[in-house]
N, C-alpha and C. Protein backbone atom coordinates (compact mmCIF):
# COMPACT_ATOMS: atom_id res chain seq x y z
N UNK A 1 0.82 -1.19 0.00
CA UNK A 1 0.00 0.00 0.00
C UNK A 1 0.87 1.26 0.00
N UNK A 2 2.23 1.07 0.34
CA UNK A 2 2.54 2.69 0.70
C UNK A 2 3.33 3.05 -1.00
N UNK A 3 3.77 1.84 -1.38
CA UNK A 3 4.13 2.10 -3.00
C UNK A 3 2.97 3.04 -3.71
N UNK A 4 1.77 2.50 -3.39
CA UNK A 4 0.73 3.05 -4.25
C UNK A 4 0.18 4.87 -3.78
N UNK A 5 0.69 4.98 -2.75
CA UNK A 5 0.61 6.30 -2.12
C UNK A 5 1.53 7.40 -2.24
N UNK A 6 2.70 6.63 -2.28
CA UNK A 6 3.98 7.10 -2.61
C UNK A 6 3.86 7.46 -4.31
N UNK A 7 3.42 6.65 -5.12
CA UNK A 7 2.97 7.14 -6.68
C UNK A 7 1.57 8.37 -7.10
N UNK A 8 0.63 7.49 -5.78
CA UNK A 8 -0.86 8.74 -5.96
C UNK A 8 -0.02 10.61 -5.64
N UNK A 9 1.28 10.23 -4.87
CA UNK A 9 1.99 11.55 -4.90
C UNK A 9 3.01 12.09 -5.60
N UNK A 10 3.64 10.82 -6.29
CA UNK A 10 4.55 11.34 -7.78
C UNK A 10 3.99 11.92 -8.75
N UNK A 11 2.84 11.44 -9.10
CA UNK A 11 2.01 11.85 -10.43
C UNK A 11 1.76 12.84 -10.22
N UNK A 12 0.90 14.22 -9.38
CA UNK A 12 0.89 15.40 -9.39
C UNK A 12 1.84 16.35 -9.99
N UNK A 13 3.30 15.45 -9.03
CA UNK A 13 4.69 16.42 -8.97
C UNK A 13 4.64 16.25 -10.51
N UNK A 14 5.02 15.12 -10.39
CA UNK A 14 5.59 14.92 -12.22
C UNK A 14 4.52 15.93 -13.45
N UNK A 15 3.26 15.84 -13.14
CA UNK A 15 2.64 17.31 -13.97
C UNK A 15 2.74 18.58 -13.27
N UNK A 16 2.94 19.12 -12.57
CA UNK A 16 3.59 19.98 -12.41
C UNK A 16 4.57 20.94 -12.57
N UNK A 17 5.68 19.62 -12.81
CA UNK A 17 7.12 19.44 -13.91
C UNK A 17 6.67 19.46 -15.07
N UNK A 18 5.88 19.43 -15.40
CA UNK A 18 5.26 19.31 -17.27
C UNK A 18 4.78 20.81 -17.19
N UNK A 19 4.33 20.98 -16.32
CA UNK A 19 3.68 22.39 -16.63
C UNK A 19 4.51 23.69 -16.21
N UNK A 20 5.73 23.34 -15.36
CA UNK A 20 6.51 24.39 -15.42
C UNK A 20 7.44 24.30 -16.93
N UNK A 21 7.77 23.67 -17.49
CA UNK A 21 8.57 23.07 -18.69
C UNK A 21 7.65 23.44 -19.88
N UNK A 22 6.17 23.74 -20.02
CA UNK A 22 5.55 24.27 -21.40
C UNK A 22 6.16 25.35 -21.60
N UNK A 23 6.52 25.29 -23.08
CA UNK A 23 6.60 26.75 -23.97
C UNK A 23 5.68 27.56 -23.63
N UNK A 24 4.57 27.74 -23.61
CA UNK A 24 3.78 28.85 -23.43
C UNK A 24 4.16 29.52 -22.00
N UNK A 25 4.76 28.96 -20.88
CA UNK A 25 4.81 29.21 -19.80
C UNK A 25 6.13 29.92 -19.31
N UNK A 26 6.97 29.10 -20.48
CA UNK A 26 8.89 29.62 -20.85
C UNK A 26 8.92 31.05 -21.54
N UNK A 27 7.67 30.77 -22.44
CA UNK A 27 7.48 32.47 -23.13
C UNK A 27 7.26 33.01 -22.20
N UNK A 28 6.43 33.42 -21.25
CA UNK A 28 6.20 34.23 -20.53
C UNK A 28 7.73 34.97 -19.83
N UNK A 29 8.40 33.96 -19.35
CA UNK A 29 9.53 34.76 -18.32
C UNK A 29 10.95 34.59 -19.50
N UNK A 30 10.39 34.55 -20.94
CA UNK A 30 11.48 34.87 -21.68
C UNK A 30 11.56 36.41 -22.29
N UNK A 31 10.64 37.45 -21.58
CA UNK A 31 11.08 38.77 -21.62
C UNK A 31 11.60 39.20 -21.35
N UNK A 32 12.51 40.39 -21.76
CA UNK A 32 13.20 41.20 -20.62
C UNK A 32 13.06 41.71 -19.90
N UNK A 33 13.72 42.27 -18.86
CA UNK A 33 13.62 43.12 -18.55
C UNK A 33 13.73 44.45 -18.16
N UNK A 34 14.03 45.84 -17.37
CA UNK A 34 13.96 46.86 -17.17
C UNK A 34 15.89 46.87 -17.93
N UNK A 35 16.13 46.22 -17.34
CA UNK A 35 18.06 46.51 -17.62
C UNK A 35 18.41 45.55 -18.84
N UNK A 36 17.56 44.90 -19.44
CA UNK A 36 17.51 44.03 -20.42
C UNK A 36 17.96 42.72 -20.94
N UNK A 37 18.04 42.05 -19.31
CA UNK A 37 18.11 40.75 -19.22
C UNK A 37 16.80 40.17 -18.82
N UNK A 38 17.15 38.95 -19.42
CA UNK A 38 16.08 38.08 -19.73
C UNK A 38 15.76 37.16 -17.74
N UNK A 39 14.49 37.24 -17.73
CA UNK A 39 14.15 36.13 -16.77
C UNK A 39 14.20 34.85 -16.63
N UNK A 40 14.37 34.51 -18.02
CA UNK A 40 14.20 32.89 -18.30
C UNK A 40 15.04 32.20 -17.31
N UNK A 41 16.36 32.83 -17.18
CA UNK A 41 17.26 31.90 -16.23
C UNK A 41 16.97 31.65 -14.95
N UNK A 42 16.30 32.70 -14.02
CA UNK A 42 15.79 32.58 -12.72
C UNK A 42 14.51 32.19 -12.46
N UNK A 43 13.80 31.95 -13.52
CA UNK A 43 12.78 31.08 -13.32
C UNK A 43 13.05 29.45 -13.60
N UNK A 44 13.94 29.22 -14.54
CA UNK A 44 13.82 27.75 -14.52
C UNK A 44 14.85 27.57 -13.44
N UNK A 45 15.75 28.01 -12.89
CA UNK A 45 16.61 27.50 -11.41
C UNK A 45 15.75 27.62 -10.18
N UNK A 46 14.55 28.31 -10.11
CA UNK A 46 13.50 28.61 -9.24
C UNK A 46 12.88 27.04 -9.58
N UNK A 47 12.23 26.66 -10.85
CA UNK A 47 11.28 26.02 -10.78
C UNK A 47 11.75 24.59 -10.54
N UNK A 48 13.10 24.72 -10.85
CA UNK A 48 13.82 23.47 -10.65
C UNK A 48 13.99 23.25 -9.40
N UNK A 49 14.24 24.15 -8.65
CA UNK A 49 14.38 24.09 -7.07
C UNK A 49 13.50 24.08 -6.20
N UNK A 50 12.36 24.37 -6.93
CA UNK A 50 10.71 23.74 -6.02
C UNK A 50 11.01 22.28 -6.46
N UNK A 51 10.66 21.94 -7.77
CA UNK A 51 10.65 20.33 -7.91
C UNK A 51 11.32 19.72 -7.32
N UNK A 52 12.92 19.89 -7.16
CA UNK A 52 13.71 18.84 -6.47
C UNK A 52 13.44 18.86 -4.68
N UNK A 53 12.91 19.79 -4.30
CA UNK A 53 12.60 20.09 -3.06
C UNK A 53 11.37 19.78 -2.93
N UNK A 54 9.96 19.53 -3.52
CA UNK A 54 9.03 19.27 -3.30
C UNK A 54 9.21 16.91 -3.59
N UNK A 55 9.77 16.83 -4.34
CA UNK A 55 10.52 15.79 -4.79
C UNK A 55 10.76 14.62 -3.05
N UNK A 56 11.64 15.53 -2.96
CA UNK A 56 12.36 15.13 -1.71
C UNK A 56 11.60 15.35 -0.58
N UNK A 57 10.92 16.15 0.05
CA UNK A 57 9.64 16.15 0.91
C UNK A 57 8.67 14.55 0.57
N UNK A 58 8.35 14.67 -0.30
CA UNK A 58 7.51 13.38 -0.50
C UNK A 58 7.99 12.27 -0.22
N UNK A 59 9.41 12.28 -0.99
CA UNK A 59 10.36 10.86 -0.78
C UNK A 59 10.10 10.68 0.69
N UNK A 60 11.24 11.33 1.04
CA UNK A 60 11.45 11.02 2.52
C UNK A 60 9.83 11.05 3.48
N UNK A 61 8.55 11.72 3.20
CA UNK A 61 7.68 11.42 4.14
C UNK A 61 7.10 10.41 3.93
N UNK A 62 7.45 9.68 2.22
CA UNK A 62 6.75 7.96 2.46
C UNK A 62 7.72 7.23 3.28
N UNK A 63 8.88 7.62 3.20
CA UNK A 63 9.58 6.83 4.24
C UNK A 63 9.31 6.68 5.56
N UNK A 64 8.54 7.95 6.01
CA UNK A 64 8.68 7.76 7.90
C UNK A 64 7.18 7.13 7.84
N UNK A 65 6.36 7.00 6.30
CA UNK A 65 4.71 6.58 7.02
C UNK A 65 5.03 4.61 7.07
């Protein structure tokens, strides 16, 4: 049972990860800005750093259930 709980909570993350990763969503923070650098870079090291951190929360709390 906890395999199957442990997955009912991968699958969210994992679209989540799909939906920070759409083009339509990359366009958005591929504008510039005021000094005329682009956002793109601090949003995908942001979004990457929720996932691997939301990632790892899950891991480890199927472990202690």
């Amino acid at each position: 049972m906890q395999k199957r709980t442990l997955l009912s909570r991968l699958i969210p993350l994992t679209l989540l990860g799909v939906l920070f990763f759409t083009p339509p969503i990359l366009l958005i923070f591929d504008t510039p800005a005021s000094n005329g650098l682009s956002w793109l870079p601090l949003y995908l090291f942001a979004a990457w750093l929720i996932l691997i951190l939301l990632t790892a929360l899950v891991v480890e709390r199927s472990h202690e259930e």
